[in-house]
Short mmCIF file of C-alpha atoms in Angstrom, two decimals:
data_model
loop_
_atom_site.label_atom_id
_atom_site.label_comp_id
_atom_site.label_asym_id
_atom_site.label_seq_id
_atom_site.Cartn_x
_atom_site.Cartn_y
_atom_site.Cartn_z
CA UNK A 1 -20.00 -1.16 11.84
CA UNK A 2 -19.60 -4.83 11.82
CA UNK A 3 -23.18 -5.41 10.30
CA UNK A 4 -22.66 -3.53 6.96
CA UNK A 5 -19.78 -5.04 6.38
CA UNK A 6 -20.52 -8.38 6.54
CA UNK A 7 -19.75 -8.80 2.66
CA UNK A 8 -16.11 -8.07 3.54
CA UNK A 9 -14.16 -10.44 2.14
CA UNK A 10 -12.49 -11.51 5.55
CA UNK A 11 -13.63 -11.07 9.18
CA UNK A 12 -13.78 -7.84 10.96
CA UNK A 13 -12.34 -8.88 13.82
CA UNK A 14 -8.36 -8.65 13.66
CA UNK A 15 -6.59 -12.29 13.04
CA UNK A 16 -4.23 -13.09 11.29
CA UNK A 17 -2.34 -16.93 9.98
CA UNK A 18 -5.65 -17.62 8.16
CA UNK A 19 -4.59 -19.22 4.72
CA UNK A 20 -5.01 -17.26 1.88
CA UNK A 21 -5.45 -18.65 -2.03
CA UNK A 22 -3.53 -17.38 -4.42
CA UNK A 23 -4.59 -14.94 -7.31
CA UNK A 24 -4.16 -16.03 -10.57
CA UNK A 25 -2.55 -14.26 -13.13
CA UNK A 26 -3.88 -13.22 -16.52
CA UNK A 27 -3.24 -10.45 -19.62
CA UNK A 28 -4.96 -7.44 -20.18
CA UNK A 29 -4.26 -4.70 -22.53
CA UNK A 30 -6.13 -0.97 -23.15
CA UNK A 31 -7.38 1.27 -20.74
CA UNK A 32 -11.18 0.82 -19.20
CA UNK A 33 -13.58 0.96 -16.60
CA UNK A 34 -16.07 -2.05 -16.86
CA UNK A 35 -18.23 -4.18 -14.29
CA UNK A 36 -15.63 -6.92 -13.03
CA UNK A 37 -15.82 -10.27 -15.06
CA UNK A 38 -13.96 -12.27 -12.16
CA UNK A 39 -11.45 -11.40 -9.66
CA UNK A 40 -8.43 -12.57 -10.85
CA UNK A 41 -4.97 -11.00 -10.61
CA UNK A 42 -4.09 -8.77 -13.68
CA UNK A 43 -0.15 -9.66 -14.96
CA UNK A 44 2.08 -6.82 -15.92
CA UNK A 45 2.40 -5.49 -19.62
CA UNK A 46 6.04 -5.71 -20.65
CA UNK A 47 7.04 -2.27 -20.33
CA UNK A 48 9.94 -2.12 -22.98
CA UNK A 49 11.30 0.51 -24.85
CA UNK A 50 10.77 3.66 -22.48
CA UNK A 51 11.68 5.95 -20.11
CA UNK A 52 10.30 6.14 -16.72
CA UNK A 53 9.67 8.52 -14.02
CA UNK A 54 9.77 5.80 -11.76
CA UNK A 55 10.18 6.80 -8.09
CA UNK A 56 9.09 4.06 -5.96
CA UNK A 57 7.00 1.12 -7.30
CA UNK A 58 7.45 -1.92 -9.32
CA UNK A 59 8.33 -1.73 -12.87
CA UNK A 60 8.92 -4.41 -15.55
CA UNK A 61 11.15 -4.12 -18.63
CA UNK A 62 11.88 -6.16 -21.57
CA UNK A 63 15.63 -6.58 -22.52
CA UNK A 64 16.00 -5.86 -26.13
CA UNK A 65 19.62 -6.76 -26.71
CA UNK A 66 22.36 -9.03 -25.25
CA UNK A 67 25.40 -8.57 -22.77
CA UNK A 68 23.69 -5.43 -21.43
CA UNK A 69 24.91 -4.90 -17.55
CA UNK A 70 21.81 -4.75 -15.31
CA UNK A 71 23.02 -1.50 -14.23
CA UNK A 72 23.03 0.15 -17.49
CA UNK A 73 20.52 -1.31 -18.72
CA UNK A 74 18.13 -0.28 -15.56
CA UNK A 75 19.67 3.29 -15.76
CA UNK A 76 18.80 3.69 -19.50
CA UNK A 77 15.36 2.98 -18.52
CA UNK A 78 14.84 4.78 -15.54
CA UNK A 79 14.56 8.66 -15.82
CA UNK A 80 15.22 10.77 -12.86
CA UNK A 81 17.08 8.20 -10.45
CA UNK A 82 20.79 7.99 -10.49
CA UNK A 83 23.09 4.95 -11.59
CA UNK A 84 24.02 4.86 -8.00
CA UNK A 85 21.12 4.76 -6.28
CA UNK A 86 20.21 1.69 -9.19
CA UNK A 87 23.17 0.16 -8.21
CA UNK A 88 22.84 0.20 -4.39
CA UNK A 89 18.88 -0.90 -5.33
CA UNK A 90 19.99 -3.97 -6.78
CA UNK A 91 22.34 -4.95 -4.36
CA UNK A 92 19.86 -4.48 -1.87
CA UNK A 93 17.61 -6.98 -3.34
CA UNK A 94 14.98 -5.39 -4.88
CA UNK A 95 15.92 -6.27 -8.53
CA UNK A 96 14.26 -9.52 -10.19
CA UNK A 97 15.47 -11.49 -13.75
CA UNK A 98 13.01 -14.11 -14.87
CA UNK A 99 11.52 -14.64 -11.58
CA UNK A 100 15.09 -14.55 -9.14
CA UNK A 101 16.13 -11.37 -7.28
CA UNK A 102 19.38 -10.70 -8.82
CA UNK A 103 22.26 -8.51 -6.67
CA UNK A 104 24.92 -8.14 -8.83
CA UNK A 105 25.06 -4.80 -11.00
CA UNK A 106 27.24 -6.72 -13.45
CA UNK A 107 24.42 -9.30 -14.14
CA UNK A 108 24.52 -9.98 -17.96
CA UNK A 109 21.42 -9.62 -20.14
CA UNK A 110 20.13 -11.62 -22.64
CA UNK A 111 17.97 -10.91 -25.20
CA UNK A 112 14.12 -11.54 -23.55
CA UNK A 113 15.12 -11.15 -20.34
CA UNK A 114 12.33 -9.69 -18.02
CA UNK A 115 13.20 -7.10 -15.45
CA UNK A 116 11.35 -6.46 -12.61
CA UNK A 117 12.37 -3.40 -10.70
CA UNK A 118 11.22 -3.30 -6.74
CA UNK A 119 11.14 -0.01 -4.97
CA UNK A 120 13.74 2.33 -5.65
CA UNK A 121 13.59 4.94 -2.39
CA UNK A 122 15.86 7.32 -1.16
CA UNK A 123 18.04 5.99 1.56
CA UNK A 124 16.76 7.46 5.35
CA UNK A 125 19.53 10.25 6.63
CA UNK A 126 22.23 8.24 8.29
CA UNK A 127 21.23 10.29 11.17
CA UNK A 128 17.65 9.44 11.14
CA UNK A 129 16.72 9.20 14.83
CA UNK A 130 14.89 6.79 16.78
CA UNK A 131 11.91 8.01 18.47
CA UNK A 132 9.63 6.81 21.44
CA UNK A 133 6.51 6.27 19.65
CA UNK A 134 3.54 4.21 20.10
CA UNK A 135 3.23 1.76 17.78
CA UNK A 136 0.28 -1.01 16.90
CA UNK A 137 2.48 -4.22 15.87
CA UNK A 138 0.15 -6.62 14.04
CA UNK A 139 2.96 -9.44 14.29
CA UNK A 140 6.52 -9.38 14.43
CA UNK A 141 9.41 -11.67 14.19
CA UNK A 142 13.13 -11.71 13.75
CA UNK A 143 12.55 -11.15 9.82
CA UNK A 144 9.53 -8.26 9.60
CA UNK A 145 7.29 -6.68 11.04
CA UNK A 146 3.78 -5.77 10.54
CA UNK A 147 2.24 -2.83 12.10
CA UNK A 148 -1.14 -0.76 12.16
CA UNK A 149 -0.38 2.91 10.82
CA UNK A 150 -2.38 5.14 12.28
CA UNK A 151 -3.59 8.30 10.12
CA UNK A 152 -1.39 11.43 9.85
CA UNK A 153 2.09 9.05 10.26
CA UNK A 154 4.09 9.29 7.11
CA UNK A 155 6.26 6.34 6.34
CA UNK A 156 9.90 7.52 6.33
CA UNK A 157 11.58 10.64 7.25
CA UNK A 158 11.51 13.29 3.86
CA UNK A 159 11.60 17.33 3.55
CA UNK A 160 9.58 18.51 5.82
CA UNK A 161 9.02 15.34 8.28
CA UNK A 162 12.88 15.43 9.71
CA UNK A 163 11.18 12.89 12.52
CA UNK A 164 7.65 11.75 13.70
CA UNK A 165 7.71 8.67 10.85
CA UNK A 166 6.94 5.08 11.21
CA UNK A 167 11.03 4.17 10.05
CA UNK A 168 11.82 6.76 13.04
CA UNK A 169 9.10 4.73 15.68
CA UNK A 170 10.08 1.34 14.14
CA UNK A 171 14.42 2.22 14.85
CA UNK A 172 13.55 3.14 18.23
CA UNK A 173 10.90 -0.68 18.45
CA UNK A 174 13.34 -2.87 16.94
CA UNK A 175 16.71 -1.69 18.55
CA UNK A 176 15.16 -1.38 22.31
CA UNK A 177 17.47 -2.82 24.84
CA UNK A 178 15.89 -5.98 26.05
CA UNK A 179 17.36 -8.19 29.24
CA UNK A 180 15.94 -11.73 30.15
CA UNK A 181 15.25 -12.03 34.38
CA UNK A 182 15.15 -15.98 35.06
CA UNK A 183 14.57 -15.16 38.44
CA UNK A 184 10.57 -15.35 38.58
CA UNK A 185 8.56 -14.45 41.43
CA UNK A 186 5.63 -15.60 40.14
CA UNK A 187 4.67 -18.54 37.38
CA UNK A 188 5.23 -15.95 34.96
CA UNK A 189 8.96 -15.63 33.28
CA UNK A 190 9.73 -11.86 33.43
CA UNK A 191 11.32 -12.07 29.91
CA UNK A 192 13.28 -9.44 27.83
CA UNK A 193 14.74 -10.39 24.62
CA UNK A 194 18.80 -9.33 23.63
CA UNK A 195 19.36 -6.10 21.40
CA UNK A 196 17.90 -6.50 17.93
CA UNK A 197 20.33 -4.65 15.56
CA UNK A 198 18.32 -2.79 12.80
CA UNK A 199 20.14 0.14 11.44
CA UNK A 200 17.63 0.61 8.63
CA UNK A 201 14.12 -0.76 8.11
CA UNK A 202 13.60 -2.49 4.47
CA UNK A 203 10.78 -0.29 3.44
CA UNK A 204 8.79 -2.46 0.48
CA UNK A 205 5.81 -0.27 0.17
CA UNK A 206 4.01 2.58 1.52
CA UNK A 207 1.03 4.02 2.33
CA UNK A 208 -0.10 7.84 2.37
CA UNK A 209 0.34 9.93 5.37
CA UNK A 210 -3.37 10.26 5.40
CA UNK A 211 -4.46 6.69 5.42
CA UNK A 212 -4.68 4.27 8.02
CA UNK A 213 -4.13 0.69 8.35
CA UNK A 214 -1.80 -2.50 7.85
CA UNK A 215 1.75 -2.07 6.38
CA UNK A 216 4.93 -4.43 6.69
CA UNK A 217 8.66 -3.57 6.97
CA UNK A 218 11.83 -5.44 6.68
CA UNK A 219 14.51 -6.74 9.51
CA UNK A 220 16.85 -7.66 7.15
CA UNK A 221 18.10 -7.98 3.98
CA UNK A 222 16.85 -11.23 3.16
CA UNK A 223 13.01 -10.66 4.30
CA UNK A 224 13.79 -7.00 2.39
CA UNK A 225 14.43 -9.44 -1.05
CA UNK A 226 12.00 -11.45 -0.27
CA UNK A 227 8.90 -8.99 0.44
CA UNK A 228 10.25 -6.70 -2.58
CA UNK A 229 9.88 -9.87 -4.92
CA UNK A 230 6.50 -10.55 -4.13
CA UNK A 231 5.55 -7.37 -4.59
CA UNK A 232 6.74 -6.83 -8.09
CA UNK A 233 5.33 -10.17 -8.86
CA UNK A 234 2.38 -8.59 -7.63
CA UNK A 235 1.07 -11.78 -5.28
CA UNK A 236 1.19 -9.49 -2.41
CA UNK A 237 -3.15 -9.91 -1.32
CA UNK A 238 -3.96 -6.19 -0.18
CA UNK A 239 -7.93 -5.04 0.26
CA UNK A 240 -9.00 -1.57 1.39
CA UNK A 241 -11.93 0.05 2.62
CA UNK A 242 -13.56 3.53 1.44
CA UNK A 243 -16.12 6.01 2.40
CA UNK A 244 -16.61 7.37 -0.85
CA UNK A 245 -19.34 10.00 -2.30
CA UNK A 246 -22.13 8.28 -3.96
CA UNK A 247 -22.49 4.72 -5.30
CA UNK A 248 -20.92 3.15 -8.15
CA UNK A 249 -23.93 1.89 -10.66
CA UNK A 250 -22.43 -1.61 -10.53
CA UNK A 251 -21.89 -3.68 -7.49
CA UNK A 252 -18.56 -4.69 -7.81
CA UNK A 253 -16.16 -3.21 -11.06
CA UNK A 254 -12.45 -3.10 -12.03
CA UNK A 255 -10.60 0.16 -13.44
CA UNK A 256 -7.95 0.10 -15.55
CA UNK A 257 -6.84 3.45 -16.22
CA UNK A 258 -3.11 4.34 -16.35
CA UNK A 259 -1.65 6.98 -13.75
CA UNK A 260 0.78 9.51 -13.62
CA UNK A 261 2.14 12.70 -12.30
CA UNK A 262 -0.60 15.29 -12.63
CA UNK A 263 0.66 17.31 -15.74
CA UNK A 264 -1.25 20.64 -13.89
CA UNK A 265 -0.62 20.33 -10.32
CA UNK A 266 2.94 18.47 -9.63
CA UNK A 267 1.70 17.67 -5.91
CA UNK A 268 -1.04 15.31 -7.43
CA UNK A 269 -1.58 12.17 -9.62
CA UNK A 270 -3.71 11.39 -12.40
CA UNK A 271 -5.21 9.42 -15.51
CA UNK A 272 -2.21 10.00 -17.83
CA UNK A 273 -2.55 8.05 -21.16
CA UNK A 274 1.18 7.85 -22.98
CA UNK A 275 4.55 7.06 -22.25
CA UNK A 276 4.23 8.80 -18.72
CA UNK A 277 1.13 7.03 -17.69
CA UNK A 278 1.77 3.42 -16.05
CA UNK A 279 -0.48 0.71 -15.74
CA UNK A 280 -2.59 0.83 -12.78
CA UNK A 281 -5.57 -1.41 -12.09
CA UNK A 282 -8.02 -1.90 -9.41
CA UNK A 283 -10.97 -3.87 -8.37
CA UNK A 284 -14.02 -2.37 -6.30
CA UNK A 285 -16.72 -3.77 -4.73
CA UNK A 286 -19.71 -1.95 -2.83
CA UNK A 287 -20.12 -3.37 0.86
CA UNK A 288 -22.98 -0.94 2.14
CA UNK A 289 -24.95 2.14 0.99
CA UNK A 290 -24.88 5.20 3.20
CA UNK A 291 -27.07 8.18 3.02
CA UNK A 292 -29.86 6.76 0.61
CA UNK A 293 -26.84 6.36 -1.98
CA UNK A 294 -25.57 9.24 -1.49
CA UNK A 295 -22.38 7.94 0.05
CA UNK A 296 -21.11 4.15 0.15
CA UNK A 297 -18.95 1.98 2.08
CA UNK A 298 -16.20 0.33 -1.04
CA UNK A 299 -13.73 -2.39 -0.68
CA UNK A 300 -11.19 -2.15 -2.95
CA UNK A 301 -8.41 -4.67 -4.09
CA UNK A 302 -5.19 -3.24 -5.69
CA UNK A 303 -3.77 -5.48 -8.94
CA UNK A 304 -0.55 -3.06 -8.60
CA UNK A 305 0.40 -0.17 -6.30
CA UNK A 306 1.05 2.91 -7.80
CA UNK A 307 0.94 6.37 -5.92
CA UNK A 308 -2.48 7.47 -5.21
CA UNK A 309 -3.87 4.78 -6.80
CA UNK A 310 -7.29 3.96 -4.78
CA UNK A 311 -7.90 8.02 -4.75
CA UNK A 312 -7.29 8.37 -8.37
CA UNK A 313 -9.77 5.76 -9.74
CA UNK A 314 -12.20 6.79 -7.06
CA UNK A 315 -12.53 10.17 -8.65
CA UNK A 316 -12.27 8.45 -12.22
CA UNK A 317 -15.20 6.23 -11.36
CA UNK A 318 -16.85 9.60 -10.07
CA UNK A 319 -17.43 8.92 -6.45
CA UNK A 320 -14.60 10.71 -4.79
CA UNK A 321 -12.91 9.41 -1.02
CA UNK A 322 -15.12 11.74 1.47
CA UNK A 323 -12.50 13.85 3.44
CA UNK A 324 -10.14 13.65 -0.07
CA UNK A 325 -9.75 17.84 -0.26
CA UNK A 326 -6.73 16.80 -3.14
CA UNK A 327 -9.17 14.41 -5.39
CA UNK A 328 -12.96 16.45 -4.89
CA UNK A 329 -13.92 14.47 -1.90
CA UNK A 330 -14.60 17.28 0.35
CA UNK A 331 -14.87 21.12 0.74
CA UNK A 332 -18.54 22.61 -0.13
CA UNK A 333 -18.91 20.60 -2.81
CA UNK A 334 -18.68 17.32 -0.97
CA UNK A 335 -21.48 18.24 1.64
CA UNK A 336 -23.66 19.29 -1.52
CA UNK A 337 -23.24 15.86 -2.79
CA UNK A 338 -24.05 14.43 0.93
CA UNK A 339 -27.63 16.47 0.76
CA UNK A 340 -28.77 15.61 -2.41
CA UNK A 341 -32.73 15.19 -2.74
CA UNK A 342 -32.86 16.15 0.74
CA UNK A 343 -31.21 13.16 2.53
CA UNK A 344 -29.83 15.58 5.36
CA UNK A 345 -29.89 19.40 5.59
CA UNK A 346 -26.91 21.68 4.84
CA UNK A 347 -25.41 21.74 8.49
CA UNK A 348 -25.60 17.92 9.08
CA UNK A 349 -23.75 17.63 5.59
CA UNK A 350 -21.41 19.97 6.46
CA UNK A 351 -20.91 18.63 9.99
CA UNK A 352 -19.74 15.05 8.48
CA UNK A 353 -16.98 16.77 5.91
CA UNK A 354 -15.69 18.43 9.21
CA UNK A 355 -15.73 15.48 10.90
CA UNK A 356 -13.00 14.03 8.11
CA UNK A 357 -9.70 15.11 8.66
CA UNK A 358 -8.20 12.88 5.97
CA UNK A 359 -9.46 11.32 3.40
CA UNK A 360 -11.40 8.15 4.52
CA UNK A 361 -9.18 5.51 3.51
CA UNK A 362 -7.98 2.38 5.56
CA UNK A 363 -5.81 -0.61 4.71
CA UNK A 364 -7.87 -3.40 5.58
CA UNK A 365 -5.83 -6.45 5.06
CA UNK A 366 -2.68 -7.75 3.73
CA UNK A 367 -1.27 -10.95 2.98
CA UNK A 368 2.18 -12.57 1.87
CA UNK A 369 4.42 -15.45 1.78
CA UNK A 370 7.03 -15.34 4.60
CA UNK A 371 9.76 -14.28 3.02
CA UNK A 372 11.68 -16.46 4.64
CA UNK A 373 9.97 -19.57 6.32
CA UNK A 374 7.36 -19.33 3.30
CA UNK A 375 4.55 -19.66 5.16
CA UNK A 376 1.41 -17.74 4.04
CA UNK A 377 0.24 -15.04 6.27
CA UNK A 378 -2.77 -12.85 6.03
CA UNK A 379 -3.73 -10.06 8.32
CA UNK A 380 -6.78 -7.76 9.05
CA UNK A 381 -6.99 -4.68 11.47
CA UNK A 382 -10.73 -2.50 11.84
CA UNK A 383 -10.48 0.89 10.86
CA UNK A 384 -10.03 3.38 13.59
CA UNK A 385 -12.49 5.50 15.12
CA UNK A 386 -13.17 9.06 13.18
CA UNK A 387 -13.47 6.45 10.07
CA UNK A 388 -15.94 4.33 12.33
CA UNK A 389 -17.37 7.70 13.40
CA UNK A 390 -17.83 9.10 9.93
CA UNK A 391 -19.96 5.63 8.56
CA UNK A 392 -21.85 5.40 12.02
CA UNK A 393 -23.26 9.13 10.98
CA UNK A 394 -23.68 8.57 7.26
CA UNK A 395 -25.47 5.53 8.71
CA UNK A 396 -28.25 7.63 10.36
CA UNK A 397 -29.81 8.40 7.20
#
């Protein structure tokens, strides 16, 4: 795997501490789909003047009058979430005005002001449950920590996943009973640490049940502010990589196509152009071609994070995440693709859409400003093996 991806932006191996530069920021307006000029960062368009559905990502508003209370003002803007849940958001530190996290719900608004609102999600079950599962920690201090999802985890406990989620492995990680032993027998210090009281894990972002890969989580409140800030300011450096059907016509490209909830199907997102489509941009580049172009190893950087985001502008460029059932990436149709002008025959194509039980997505690195010490971190993980196994036999022809 290592040789086709040499183009990848940082090493395959997994390290992490390697300094990262940071993006830099410019306008765009309209909607496209265009070979990428550059690879700078994309700022946010001021969203003023209308409702969201906002569920869980950043947002940015535009205060249009004075001596507005945050609160309000956030819960005139945002559809769908209630002023309580806005007010225990900001407190919690996920709320930013002109560039400072702000926790009072009192805060007075100018005229001008910009608003950036972090993550508003649904507070675990008080009762959520710690559970003894295995988990891959990338790093880990007193502040955060970073860990390796694996595919079929889902973040935090919702209907239907009452246990089984990364929050419900990470309560049962961080609050582990831990004893220090001076005594040694050996030149080795048996060493336990003291009980680390986490109650609830800052979730700042999320990736889908299906995918795989890198994904950080909050200690405490301040790492929580911190991590939420940096995302809405969108410096937050996260690459992925894609099996997708075909290959783009272009070796590298940007999309800027806004998405939304799929007016059709509920369960799914979509282009949506209006007031319920929001901004969503992201960069692509092709790292290998698989199955005489039939299929193609893509790296893709996000410019913001909104649900389904990689998925969606795969399948608006046209070449679909293999193992994606939801976005046309796999089924009949998918192995047709994979056997075009005769590149393999029909049970070889069908054998690799088997061989995807998810859609082939993995987070391939992340990097942030400690939240606290502000030191810049960066972090890379391989993908795991039945996305390994699925290239290696695309590979073959």
């Amino acid at each position: 795997l290592c040789s086709p991806l040499r183009g990848v932006k940082v090493p395959l191996r997994f390290h992490h501490a390697f300094r990262r530069s940071a993006c830099q920021q410019s306008n765009s307006r309209g909607l496209a789909f265009f070979p990428r000029a550059n690879a700078s960062g994309l700022e946010s368009d001021a969203l003023s003047g209308h409702q969201s559905d906002f569920k869980g990502e950043e947002e940015v508003f535009v205060a249009r009058a004075s001596s507005s209370r945050l609160d309000a003002f956030l819960a005139d803007q945002i559809s769908g979430v209630s002023r309580s849940r806005i007010v225990e958001s900001i407190k919690s530190g996920v709320v930013v005005v002109n560039g400072a996290v702000t926790t009072k719900p009192s805060h007075r608004l100018d005229v001008g002001d910009r608003v950036i609102c972090g993550e508003i999600i649904a507070s675990p079950p008080a009762d959520v449950a710690p559970e003894n599962i295995p988990l891959d920690v990338v790093f880990e201090d007193d502040h955060l920590i970073v860990v390796n999802k694996p595919p079929g985890m889902v973040v935090h406990p919702s209907a239907g996943h009452a246990g089984g989620s990364l929050v419900n492995a990470l309560l049962f990680h961080c609050n582990r009973q831990r004893r220090s032993d001076e005594t040694t027998k050996t030149t080795t210090k048996m060493t336990t640490m003291t009980t680390t009281n986490v109650p609830r894990l800052g979730v700042v972002h999320r990736i889908d049940k299906g995918t795989s890969g890198l994904l950080v989580m909050a200690k405490d409140a301040a790492a929580q502010a911190g991590l939420q800030t940096q995302f809405a300011n969108r410096s937050v450096a996260r690459r992925y990589l894609a099996v997708c059907l075909g290959t783009p016509s272009s070796d590298a490209g940007r999309i800027d196509a806004p998405i939304g909830r799929d007016p059709t199907d509920r369960t799914r997102m979509g282009i949506v152009r209006g007031a319920s489509g929001r901004q969503a941009i992201s960069n692509f580049g092709v790292r290998a071609r698989l199955a005489r172009g039939n299929a193609s190893l893509v790296e893709w950087r996000l410019e913001t994070g909104r649900t389904h985001q990689i998925r969606v502008h795969a399948r608006e460029a046209g070449h679909p995440i293999v193992g994606d059932d939801a976005y046309g990436g796999g089924g009949g149709a998918a192995a047709e693709f994979l056997r075009r002008g005769g590149v393999m025959d029909a049970s070889a194509a069908r054998r690799v859409v088997a061989m995807c039980a998810r859609p082939m997505l993995h987070a391939r690195s992340l990097g942030f400003a400690h939240p606290v010490s502000g030191e810049e971190m960066s972090f890379a993980v391989d993908p795991p093996r039945d996305f390994v196994d699925v290239f290696n036999e695309l590979s073959k022809y």
